[in-house]
């Protein structure tokens, strides 16, 4: 049962054997293409010294490929119905540990300490459930986990927003949130035909290589992200209007204007034109106006 789970025929056999019905609400689109699986594992640069955290193993398509190359794989799966299936499909891989849990609820740091303490290199690799892509990635980025890289299959448009540069239509608070913690790189675009069932959207594999230190000096991270979100609240409005309407008050307009003038950022610009460095300077400057 353990060889090449991810062929169309073998996947069908496994699903039939266990009478498994897909749950759309859990983002269940399973991979049935060996080439894509190899590309994902290659992109993640998994070696025999790597520990891998997988999110959502499904019936084990990607897990199997990871298990063949990594020292150890720990996979979080929310769907109880998949646990007995995984126990069978992955029975020959002693380096795989399945944890039945919602990854958003899990104490990932503790799991790393308990299960992956001995690995030299730690990566997250997953074909993510699309309904919770952003919360999962933000959890992994912000919890300051000892991971080198997050390599994930996600919706193509979301990957484009994560990697977007200033001045483009895709650039927004998600681009800045991700790029503050990591360097994104789109690895490969993926057609719908490699999944069963086929999703309604196109996909990309993106790698997020975690930074050792933030790329800019920010005095207050919470406030920095508030400034960023406020600046994009209404994309067609100017920076000054967005800040005044969403973060401060009308009465504070003169002070915001003075602050912008001092740091030489034109308040008539739109949020989408500001670089991450400019947002850092802006938030450091506006911090004293915070109520
Ligand atoms: N890795 C498999 C593959 O590539 O064929 C399955 C990928 S499928 C897109 C997403 C998987 O994530 C499903 O198995 C689903 O049950 C699981 N899942 C959904 N939400 C989850 C969550 N919050 N925590 C852990 N697993 C989750």
Coordinates of C-alpha atoms and ligand atoms in Angstrom, one line a residue:
X1 CA 0.0 0.0 0.0
X2 CA 2.9 2.3 0.6
X3 CA 4.3 2.9 -2.9
X4 CA 3.5 6.0 -4.9
X5 CA 0.3 7.0 -3.2
X6 CA -0.1 10.0 -5.6
X7 CA -1.0 8.3 -8.9
X8 CA -4.5 8.8 -10.1
X9 CA -5.2 5.0 -9.9
X10 CA -3.7 4.4 -6.5
X11 CA -5.4 7.4 -5.0
X12 CA -8.7 6.2 -6.3
X13 CA -8.1 2.7 -4.9
X14 CA -7.3 4.1 -1.5
X15 CA -10.3 6.5 -1.5
X16 CA -12.6 3.6 -2.5
X17 CA -11.2 1.2 0.0
X18 CA -11.9 3.6 2.9
X19 CA -15.1 5.0 1.3
X20 CA -13.6 8.4 1.8
X21 CA -15.7 11.4 0.7
X22 CA -14.0 14.8 0.2
X23 CA -14.9 17.6 2.5
X24 CA -14.8 20.9 0.6
X25 CA -15.0 22.8 3.8
X26 CA -11.6 21.4 4.8
X27 CA -10.0 22.4 1.5
X28 CA -9.4 18.8 0.4
X29 CA -7.8 18.7 -3.0
X30 CA -5.3 15.9 -3.1
X31 CA -2.2 15.8 -5.4
X32 CA -2.0 13.0 -8.0
X33 CA 1.1 14.0 -9.9
X34 CA 4.6 12.7 -9.0
X35 CA 6.4 15.5 -11.0
X36 CA 4.8 18.3 -9.0
X37 CA 5.5 16.4 -5.7
X38 CA 9.1 16.1 -6.7
X39 CA 9.3 19.8 -7.6
X40 CA 7.8 20.8 -4.2
X41 CA 10.3 18.6 -2.3
X42 CA 13.2 19.9 -4.5
X43 CA 12.1 23.5 -3.9
X44 CA 12.2 22.9 -0.2
X45 CA 15.8 21.6 -0.4
X46 CA 14.9 18.7 1.8
X47 CA 17.9 16.4 2.7
X48 CA 18.5 13.5 5.0
X49 CA 19.3 16.0 7.7
X50 CA 16.0 17.9 7.4
X51 CA 13.1 17.8 9.7
X52 CA 9.8 18.6 8.0
X53 CA 6.6 19.9 9.4
X54 CA 3.7 19.1 7.0
X55 CA 0.2 20.6 7.3
X56 CA -2.7 18.6 6.0
X57 CA -1.2 15.3 4.8
X58 CA -4.5 14.1 3.3
X59 CA -3.9 10.4 2.3
X60 CA -0.1 11.0 2.4
X61 CA 0.8 11.9 -1.2
X62 CA 3.3 14.6 -0.3
X63 CA 4.2 13.0 3.1
X64 CA 5.5 9.9 1.3
X65 CA 7.8 11.9 -0.9
X66 CA 9.0 13.9 2.1
X67 CA 9.5 10.7 4.2
X68 CA 11.8 9.3 1.5
X69 CA 14.1 12.3 1.6
X70 CA 13.9 13.7 5.1
X71 CA 15.2 12.6 8.5
X72 CA 11.8 13.1 10.0
X73 CA 8.3 14.3 9.1
X74 CA 5.7 15.6 11.5
X75 CA 2.3 16.1 9.9
X76 CA -0.8 17.9 11.4
X77 CA -4.1 16.6 10.0
X78 CA -7.4 18.0 11.2
X79 CA -9.7 15.3 9.7
X80 CA -10.1 12.3 12.0
X81 CA -11.3 10.2 9.1
X82 CA -7.8 10.4 7.5
X83 CA -5.9 9.1 10.5
X84 CA -6.5 5.4 9.9
X85 CA -5.9 5.9 6.2
X86 CA -2.5 7.5 6.8
X87 CA -1.6 4.8 9.4
X88 CA -2.0 2.3 6.5
X89 CA -0.6 4.3 3.5
X90 CA 2.5 5.4 5.5
X91 CA 3.0 2.2 7.5
X92 CA 6.5 1.5 6.0
X93 CA 7.9 5.0 7.0
X94 CA 9.0 4.9 10.6
X95 CA 10.2 8.5 10.3
X96 CA 6.7 9.9 10.0
X97 CA 4.6 11.1 13.0
X98 CA 1.0 12.1 12.4
X99 CA -0.6 14.5 14.8
X100 CA -4.4 14.7 14.7
X101 CA -4.9 18.4 15.3
X102 CA -6.0 21.7 13.8
X103 CA -2.6 23.4 13.1
X104 CA -4.1 26.7 14.1
X105 CA -4.8 25.4 17.6
X106 CA -1.5 23.5 17.9
X107 CA 1.5 24.5 20.0
X108 CA 3.9 24.1 17.1
X109 CA 6.9 25.3 19.1
X110 CA 6.3 22.6 21.7
X111 CA 5.9 19.9 18.9
X112 CA 9.3 21.0 17.4
X113 CA 10.9 20.7 20.9
X114 CA 9.3 17.2 21.4
X115 CA 9.6 15.7 18.0
X116 CA 12.2 17.6 16.0
X117 CA 14.8 18.5 18.5
X118 CA 17.6 16.5 16.8
X119 CA 17.3 17.7 13.2
X120 CA 19.9 20.2 11.8
X121 CA 17.5 21.8 9.4
X122 CA 13.8 22.5 9.7
X123 CA 11.3 23.4 7.0
X124 CA 7.6 23.5 6.6
X125 CA 6.3 21.9 3.4
X126 CA 2.6 21.6 2.5
X127 CA -0.2 21.6 0.0
X128 CA -2.2 24.0 2.1
X129 CA -6.0 24.0 2.5
X130 CA -6.9 27.2 0.6
X131 CA -9.6 28.4 3.0
X132 CA -7.0 29.0 5.8
X133 CA -3.8 29.7 3.8
X134 CA -3.1 33.2 5.2
X135 CA -3.9 32.4 8.9
X136 CA -1.6 29.3 8.8
X137 CA 1.3 31.2 7.1
X138 CA 1.0 34.2 9.4
X139 CA 1.0 31.9 12.5
X140 CA 4.1 30.1 11.3
X141 CA 5.9 33.4 10.4
X142 CA 5.0 35.3 13.6
X143 CA 5.6 32.6 16.2
X144 CA 9.4 32.9 15.8
X145 CA 9.8 29.2 15.2
X146 CA 13.3 27.9 14.3
X147 CA 12.4 27.2 10.7
X148 CA 14.5 27.9 7.6
X149 CA 11.8 28.0 5.0
X150 CA 8.1 27.5 4.3
X151 CA 7.4 25.9 1.0
X152 CA 3.7 25.7 0.2
X153 CA 1.2 25.2 -2.6
X154 CA -1.3 28.0 -2.4
X155 CA -3.8 29.8 -4.6
X156 CA -1.9 31.6 -7.4
X157 CA -3.4 35.0 -6.7
X158 CA -2.4 34.8 -3.0
X159 CA 1.1 33.8 -3.9
X160 CA 1.3 36.9 -6.2
X161 CA 0.1 39.1 -3.4
X162 CA 2.7 37.7 -1.0
X163 CA 5.6 38.3 -3.4
X164 CA 4.3 41.7 -4.8
X165 CA 6.5 44.8 -5.0
X166 CA 5.5 48.4 -4.4
X167 CA 3.5 50.1 -7.1
X168 CA 1.8 47.0 -8.4
X169 CA -1.9 46.1 -8.0
X170 CA -1.1 43.0 -6.0
X171 CA 1.0 44.9 -3.4
X172 CA -0.8 45.3 0.0
X173 CA -0.7 44.6 3.7
X174 CA -0.2 40.9 3.0
X175 CA 2.9 41.6 0.9
X176 CA 4.4 43.6 3.7
X177 CA 3.4 41.2 6.5
X178 CA 5.0 38.3 4.6
X179 CA 8.1 40.2 3.4
X180 CA 8.8 41.6 6.9
X181 CA 9.4 38.0 8.1
X182 CA 10.6 36.2 4.9
X183 CA 11.9 36.5 1.4
X184 CA 9.2 35.1 -1.0
X185 CA 10.0 33.3 -4.3
X186 CA 7.5 31.8 -6.6
X187 CA 8.8 28.3 -7.5
X188 CA 6.3 26.9 -10.0
X189 CA 2.8 27.5 -11.3
X190 CA 0.6 24.5 -11.1
X191 CA -2.4 23.6 -13.3
X192 CA -5.7 22.4 -11.8
X193 CA -5.3 19.0 -13.4
X194 CA -2.8 17.7 -10.8
X195 CA -5.5 17.6 -8.1
X196 CA -8.5 15.4 -7.3
X197 CA -11.0 16.9 -7.0
X198 CA -9.8 19.8 -9.2
X199 CA -10.0 23.2 -7.4
X200 CA -11.7 26.2 -9.0
X201 CA -8.5 28.3 -8.8
X202 CA -5.0 28.1 -10.2
X203 CA -2.1 27.3 -7.8
X204 CA 1.5 28.2 -7.3
X205 CA 4.3 26.8 -5.1
X206 CA 5.9 29.6 -3.2
X207 CA 8.9 29.4 -0.9
X208 CA 9.2 31.9 2.0
X209 CA 12.8 31.9 3.3
X210 CA 12.7 33.2 6.8
X211 CA 14.8 36.3 7.6
X212 CA 17.2 36.1 10.5
X213 CA 16.4 39.7 11.3
X214 CA 13.7 42.1 10.1
X215 CA 14.7 44.1 7.0
X216 CA 13.9 47.4 8.6
X217 CA 14.1 48.8 12.1
X218 CA 10.6 49.1 13.6
X219 CA 10.1 50.5 17.1
X220 CA 6.7 48.9 17.7
X221 CA 5.7 46.0 15.5
X222 CA 2.0 46.1 16.3
X223 CA 1.8 49.8 15.5
X224 CA 3.8 49.2 12.3
X225 CA 1.2 46.7 11.0
X226 CA -1.6 49.0 12.1
X227 CA -0.1 51.8 10.0
X228 CA 0.3 49.5 7.1
X229 CA -3.3 48.1 7.3
X230 CA -4.7 51.7 7.7
X231 CA -2.8 52.9 4.7
X232 CA -4.4 50.3 2.5
X233 CA -7.9 50.5 4.0
X234 CA -9.2 52.3 1.0
X235 CA -6.8 51.8 -1.9
X236 CA -8.0 54.8 -3.9
X237 CA -7.6 57.3 -1.0
X238 CA -4.4 59.1 -0.3
X239 CA -2.0 58.1 2.5
X240 CA -3.0 61.2 4.5
X241 CA -6.7 60.5 4.2
X242 CA -6.4 56.8 5.1
X243 CA -4.2 57.5 8.1
X244 CA -6.6 60.3 9.3
X245 CA -9.7 58.1 8.8
X246 CA -8.5 54.8 10.0
X247 CA -5.8 55.3 12.6
X248 CA -6.1 58.9 13.9
X249 CA -8.7 61.6 14.0
X250 CA -9.6 64.6 11.9
X251 CA -8.2 66.8 14.6
X252 CA -4.8 65.2 14.3
X253 CA -4.5 66.0 10.6
X254 CA -2.0 68.9 11.2
X255 CA 0.2 66.7 13.3
X256 CA 0.1 63.9 10.7
X257 CA 0.9 66.4 8.0
X258 CA 3.9 67.8 10.0
X259 CA 5.2 64.3 10.6
X260 CA 4.9 63.4 6.9
X261 CA 6.7 66.6 5.9
X262 CA 9.6 65.9 8.4
X263 CA 10.2 62.4 6.9
X264 CA 9.7 63.7 3.4
X265 CA 6.9 61.4 2.5
X266 CA 4.2 63.1 0.4
X267 CA 0.7 62.6 2.0
X268 CA -0.9 62.7 -1.4
X269 CA 0.8 59.4 -2.3
X270 CA -1.2 56.1 -2.1
X271 CA -0.2 53.4 0.3
X272 CA 0.6 51.0 -2.6
X273 CA 3.6 53.2 -3.6
X274 CA 5.3 53.0 -0.2
X275 CA 8.2 50.6 0.3
X276 CA 8.5 48.5 3.5
X277 CA 11.4 50.9 4.5
X278 CA 9.1 53.9 4.1
X279 CA 6.4 52.2 6.2
X280 CA 9.0 51.6 8.9
X281 CA 10.1 55.3 8.9
X282 CA 6.4 56.4 8.9
X283 CA 5.3 54.2 11.7
X284 CA 8.4 55.1 13.9
X285 CA 7.5 58.8 13.3
X286 CA 3.8 58.5 13.9
X287 CA 4.2 56.4 17.1
X288 CA 4.1 59.5 19.3
X289 CA 0.7 60.5 17.9
X290 CA -0.8 57.2 18.9
X291 CA -3.6 57.5 21.5
Ligands
LIG1 N1 -1.2 17.0 1.4 C1 -2.3 16.3 0.7 C2 -2.0 16.3 -0.8 O1 -1.2 17.1 -1.2 O2 -2.6 15.5 -1.5 C3 -3.6 17.0 1.0 C4 -3.7 18.5 0.8 S1 -5.3 19.2 0.9 C5 -5.1 20.6 -0.1 C6 -5.3 20.0 2.5 C7 -5.3 19.0 3.7 O3 -5.3 19.8 4.9 C8 -6.5 18.1 3.9 O4 -6.1 16.8 4.2 C9 -7.3 18.7 5.1 O5 -8.1 17.8 5.8 C10 -6.2 19.3 5.9 N2 -6.6 20.5 6.7 C11 -7.6 21.4 6.5 N3 -7.6 22.3 7.5 C12 -6.6 22.0 8.4 C13 -6.1 22.5 9.6 N4 -6.6 23.7 10.1 N5 -5.1 21.9 10.3 C14 -4.6 20.8 9.8 N6 -5.0 20.2 8.6 C15 -6.0 20.8 7.9

